[in-house]
Coordinates of C-alpha atoms in Angstrom, one line a residue:
M1 CA 42.3 40.3 -120.1
D2 CA 40.2 38.7 -117.4
Q3 CA 43.4 37.6 -115.4
T4 CA 44.0 41.7 -114.6
I5 CA 40.4 42.3 -113.3
D6 CA 39.7 41.6 -109.5
W7 CA 36.5 39.8 -109.5
W8 CA 34.2 39.8 -106.6
P9 CA 32.0 36.5 -106.1
S10 CA 28.2 37.1 -106.0
P11 CA 27.1 33.9 -104.8
A12 CA 23.4 32.2 -105.3
K13 CA 21.1 30.9 -102.5
L14 CA 18.5 28.6 -102.3
N15 CA 15.5 28.7 -99.8
L16 CA 15.3 25.0 -98.5
F17 CA 12.0 26.1 -97.4
L18 CA 10.0 29.0 -97.2
H19 CA 6.8 29.3 -94.7
I20 CA 4.4 32.2 -94.8
N21 CA 3.3 32.3 -91.0
G22 CA 1.3 35.6 -91.6
R23 CA 1.2 39.3 -92.5
Y24 CA 2.5 42.4 -90.7
P25 CA 0.1 45.7 -90.7
N26 CA 2.6 47.0 -93.3
G27 CA 1.8 44.5 -95.7
Y28 CA 4.9 42.7 -95.6
H29 CA 4.9 39.0 -94.5
Q30 CA 6.2 37.2 -91.7
L31 CA 8.3 34.3 -93.0
Q32 CA 10.7 31.5 -91.9
S33 CA 13.2 30.1 -94.2
L34 CA 16.7 28.3 -94.7
F35 CA 18.9 30.4 -96.8
Q36 CA 21.5 27.8 -98.3
L37 CA 24.7 29.8 -100.0
L38 CA 25.8 28.2 -103.0
D39 CA 29.5 28.0 -104.2
K40 CA 28.4 29.6 -107.7
G41 CA 27.0 32.8 -108.9
D42 CA 27.6 36.2 -110.7
E43 CA 31.0 38.1 -110.5
L44 CA 31.4 41.7 -109.9
A45 CA 34.5 44.0 -110.5
F46 CA 35.0 47.7 -109.4
N47 CA 37.4 50.2 -110.5
V48 CA 37.5 53.1 -107.8
T49 CA 37.4 56.6 -109.4
P50 CA 38.4 60.0 -107.9
H51 CA 35.1 61.4 -109.0
A52 CA 31.6 60.3 -107.7
D53 CA 30.0 59.1 -110.8
I54 CA 29.0 55.3 -110.1
T55 CA 28.9 53.6 -114.0
L56 CA 27.6 50.1 -114.6
L57 CA 29.8 49.3 -117.5
T58 CA 28.0 46.0 -118.4
P59 CA 23.9 46.8 -118.4
I60 CA 21.3 44.4 -118.1
D61 CA 19.1 44.2 -120.8
G62 CA 15.7 45.8 -120.0
V63 CA 16.7 46.8 -116.5
A64 CA 17.7 50.5 -116.5
N65 CA 21.0 51.3 -114.7
E66 CA 19.3 53.7 -112.1
D67 CA 17.0 50.9 -111.4
N68 CA 20.0 48.2 -110.8
L69 CA 20.4 46.9 -107.4
I70 CA 23.9 47.4 -108.0
V71 CA 24.1 51.3 -108.4
K72 CA 21.8 51.7 -105.9
A73 CA 23.7 49.9 -103.5
A74 CA 26.5 51.9 -104.6
R75 CA 25.0 55.1 -104.3
L76 CA 23.5 53.9 -100.9
L77 CA 27.0 53.4 -99.2
Q78 CA 28.1 56.7 -100.8
A79 CA 25.3 58.8 -99.3
H80 CA 25.8 57.1 -95.9
T81 CA 29.2 57.7 -95.5
G82 CA 29.9 60.9 -97.8
C83 CA 32.3 59.1 -99.7
P84 CA 33.7 61.4 -102.4
Q85 CA 34.8 58.5 -104.6
G86 CA 33.1 56.4 -107.4
C87 CA 33.5 53.6 -109.4
D88 CA 33.2 51.8 -112.7
I89 CA 31.4 48.6 -112.2
Q90 CA 31.4 45.3 -114.3
L91 CA 29.0 42.4 -114.0
R92 CA 29.6 38.7 -115.2
K93 CA 25.9 37.7 -115.3
V94 CA 25.2 34.1 -114.9
L95 CA 22.1 33.9 -112.4
P96 CA 19.0 34.3 -114.2
M97 CA 17.0 37.1 -113.3
G98 CA 13.3 36.1 -111.8
G99 CA 14.8 33.1 -110.4
G100 CA 14.2 33.3 -106.8
I101 CA 18.0 32.7 -106.2
G102 CA 19.0 36.1 -105.3
G103 CA 20.8 37.2 -108.1
G104 CA 19.9 41.0 -107.6
S105 CA 20.1 40.9 -104.0
S106 CA 23.4 39.0 -103.9
N107 CA 24.7 41.6 -106.5
A108 CA 23.7 44.6 -104.0
A109 CA 25.7 42.6 -101.0
T110 CA 28.6 42.1 -103.2
T111 CA 28.6 46.0 -104.0
L112 CA 28.2 47.0 -100.4
I113 CA 30.9 44.8 -99.4
A114 CA 33.6 45.4 -101.8
L115 CA 33.1 49.2 -101.7
N116 CA 33.1 49.1 -98.0
Y117 CA 36.4 48.0 -98.2
L118 CA 38.0 49.5 -101.4
W119 CA 36.6 52.9 -100.4
K120 CA 37.6 52.5 -97.0
C121 CA 34.3 53.1 -95.4
N122 CA 34.7 51.0 -92.3
L123 CA 30.9 49.7 -91.9
S124 CA 30.7 46.7 -90.0
L125 CA 28.7 43.8 -92.0
T126 CA 25.7 44.6 -89.6
K127 CA 25.8 48.3 -90.6
L128 CA 26.2 47.0 -94.0
A129 CA 23.3 44.4 -93.7
E130 CA 21.3 47.1 -92.1
L131 CA 21.7 49.3 -95.1
G132 CA 21.1 46.5 -97.5
L133 CA 17.6 45.6 -95.9
A134 CA 16.2 48.9 -97.5
L135 CA 17.5 47.3 -101.1
G136 CA 15.6 44.0 -100.4
A137 CA 14.6 41.7 -97.9
D138 CA 17.2 39.3 -99.3
V139 CA 20.2 41.2 -99.1
P140 CA 21.2 41.2 -95.5
V141 CA 21.9 37.0 -95.8
F142 CA 24.2 37.7 -98.5
V143 CA 26.0 40.8 -96.8
M144 CA 26.2 38.6 -93.2
G145 CA 27.6 35.8 -95.6
N146 CA 26.2 32.4 -93.6
T147 CA 23.7 29.9 -94.5
A148 CA 21.1 31.2 -92.1
F149 CA 17.6 30.3 -90.3
A150 CA 15.7 33.6 -91.4
Q151 CA 12.6 35.0 -89.7
G152 CA 10.8 38.2 -89.5
V153 CA 10.8 39.5 -93.2
G154 CA 14.0 37.5 -93.7
E155 CA 15.8 39.7 -91.8
Q156 CA 16.6 38.0 -88.3
L157 CA 19.2 35.6 -89.2
T158 CA 20.8 32.6 -87.3
P159 CA 23.6 31.4 -88.8
V160 CA 23.7 27.6 -89.1
S161 CA 25.7 24.8 -90.1
I162 CA 24.1 22.0 -92.3
V163 CA 25.3 19.0 -94.0
Q164 CA 26.8 19.8 -97.1
K165 CA 24.9 18.7 -100.2
H166 CA 25.3 19.2 -103.7
Y167 CA 22.4 21.1 -105.7
L168 CA 21.2 20.7 -109.2
V169 CA 19.0 24.1 -109.8
V170 CA 17.1 24.2 -112.6
F171 CA 15.7 27.4 -114.5
P172 CA 12.3 26.5 -116.5
E173 CA 12.9 29.6 -118.7
C174 CA 10.1 31.7 -117.3
H175 CA 10.0 34.8 -115.1
V176 CA 7.8 35.1 -112.1
S177 CA 7.2 38.1 -110.5
T178 CA 7.7 38.1 -106.6
A179 CA 5.3 40.9 -106.1
E180 CA 2.7 39.2 -107.9
I181 CA 3.0 36.1 -105.8
F182 CA 3.2 37.6 -102.6
N183 CA 0.0 39.8 -103.1
A184 CA -2.0 36.7 -104.4
P185 CA -5.1 36.2 -102.7
D186 CA -4.7 32.7 -102.8
L187 CA -1.1 32.5 -101.1
P188 CA -1.1 30.5 -97.7
R189 CA -0.2 32.9 -94.6
N190 CA -1.0 30.6 -91.9
T191 CA 1.7 28.2 -91.7
P192 CA 2.6 27.6 -87.7
L193 CA 6.2 28.9 -86.9
I194 CA 8.7 26.5 -86.1
S195 CA 12.2 26.5 -84.3
W196 CA 15.4 26.0 -86.1
Q197 CA 15.8 22.6 -84.1
E198 CA 12.8 21.4 -85.4
Y199 CA 13.8 21.8 -88.9
D200 CA 13.7 18.6 -91.2
F201 CA 13.7 19.0 -95.0
D202 CA 10.8 16.3 -95.4
Q203 CA 8.7 18.2 -92.6
T204 CA 8.7 21.4 -94.5
H205 CA 7.7 23.1 -97.5
N206 CA 7.5 26.2 -100.0
D207 CA 4.2 27.9 -99.5
C208 CA 4.4 29.9 -103.1
Q209 CA 5.2 26.5 -104.7
Q210 CA 1.6 25.0 -105.5
L211 CA 0.7 28.7 -106.6
V212 CA 3.4 29.2 -108.9
C213 CA 2.8 25.7 -110.4
N214 CA -0.8 26.5 -110.9
R215 CA 0.1 29.5 -113.0
F216 CA 3.5 28.3 -114.9
E217 CA 3.2 24.9 -116.5
N218 CA 6.7 24.8 -117.1
V219 CA 7.6 25.1 -113.5
A220 CA 5.0 22.4 -112.7
N221 CA 6.0 19.8 -115.2
T222 CA 10.0 20.3 -114.5
L223 CA 9.0 19.9 -110.8
R224 CA 7.4 16.5 -111.6
W225 CA 10.5 15.4 -113.8
L226 CA 13.1 16.5 -111.1
L227 CA 11.3 14.3 -108.3
E228 CA 11.7 11.2 -110.3
Y229 CA 15.7 11.7 -109.5
A230 CA 15.9 13.3 -105.9
P231 CA 13.9 15.1 -103.3
S232 CA 13.3 18.5 -105.3
R233 CA 11.6 22.0 -104.5
M234 CA 10.8 25.0 -105.7
T235 CA 13.3 28.3 -104.3
G236 CA 11.7 31.5 -103.2
T237 CA 8.9 32.4 -105.2
G238 CA 10.6 30.7 -108.2
A239 CA 10.6 30.0 -111.1
C240 CA 14.0 28.0 -109.8
L241 CA 13.8 24.7 -108.7
F242 CA 16.3 22.6 -107.2
A243 CA 17.1 18.7 -106.5
V244 CA 19.0 17.6 -103.6
F245 CA 22.1 15.1 -103.9
T246 CA 25.0 13.7 -101.7
G247 CA 27.3 13.6 -104.4
N248 CA 28.3 16.0 -107.5
Q249 CA 28.4 13.3 -110.2
E250 CA 24.5 12.5 -109.4
A251 CA 23.9 15.9 -109.9
E252 CA 25.8 16.2 -113.0
N253 CA 24.2 13.2 -114.6
V254 CA 20.7 14.4 -114.0
L255 CA 21.6 18.0 -115.6
A256 CA 23.0 16.1 -118.6
N257 CA 19.1 15.0 -119.2
L258 CA 17.3 18.2 -118.6
P259 CA 14.3 18.5 -120.5
S260 CA 14.1 21.3 -123.3
G261 CA 12.8 24.8 -122.5
C262 CA 15.3 24.6 -119.0
S263 CA 18.8 25.4 -118.2
G264 CA 20.7 24.7 -115.0
F265 CA 23.7 24.0 -113.1
V266 CA 25.2 22.1 -110.4
A267 CA 26.5 23.8 -107.1
K268 CA 27.6 22.5 -103.7
G269 CA 26.1 24.2 -100.8
V270 CA 28.7 26.2 -98.4
D271 CA 28.2 27.7 -94.9
V272 CA 30.3 30.6 -96.0
S273 CA 29.8 33.1 -98.5
P274 CA 32.5 33.1 -101.3
V275 CA 32.6 36.8 -100.2
H276 CA 33.5 36.6 -97.1
D277 CA 36.5 33.9 -98.0
K278 CA 37.7 36.8 -100.3
L279 CA 37.6 39.3 -97.2
A280 CA 39.2 36.7 -95.3
H281 CA 42.0 36.1 -98.1
L282 CA 42.3 40.1 -97.8
G283 CA 42.7 40.2 -94.1
S284 CA 39.5 42.5 -93.7
I285 CA 36.2 41.0 -92.1
S286 CA 34.1 42.3 -89.3

């Protein structure tokens, strides 16, 4: 049955580092990060309807459809363009929620990109990214579709090309609240700014990592275990961790020995999002 459904990729991302440089007057954090897109993630399918209803046919347990970023993204595009059409949406969920690998933000971005194409809204990627920022700080990087050096609140993006690595992504089976971590009084907020040209994995860090490890024993223990095999770090505000490998087989070997209480997958870093690959195949990208 799946063979007749047109699935759109909704890739994961990693924050290869996350520096918090300060706080803006509105409370948002000034940060720098390197968003690494991956070749694995969720998938979405869209069936355009002549009426304006937006229906998510595959709801997520514990998340009301009205609160799902997929539905919010579709309605946002609909309202902005005045599109009279609607759609039925299916989601194949692979990425863990609350993992810090961009699942919800990526879903929102794929929804904006796919429906912009399917509804023939003809908005530019830049405009879609601007709309997406209203849904979350990580949405623009997925819309623009490039591995990127990020500044500001994460919306100032510089596309970059880095050496392709393989990543073992591990979820320690706990949910970390991004809002809780960013509002923690003991979160470091004074890391000096760096330029993209200065980036080196070993000379960077994740300012949220120690705070999360202090609060979640499983994150701390899993990170300690990963570090025995390869350079490893937490992504975003967690709870997902990643280890960096030069080859796929090395990563698969470690995946096979994951400790109990964890799940994971191996993915390759890519410079261009699989969603953009699909758009290019359809002959529509701007």
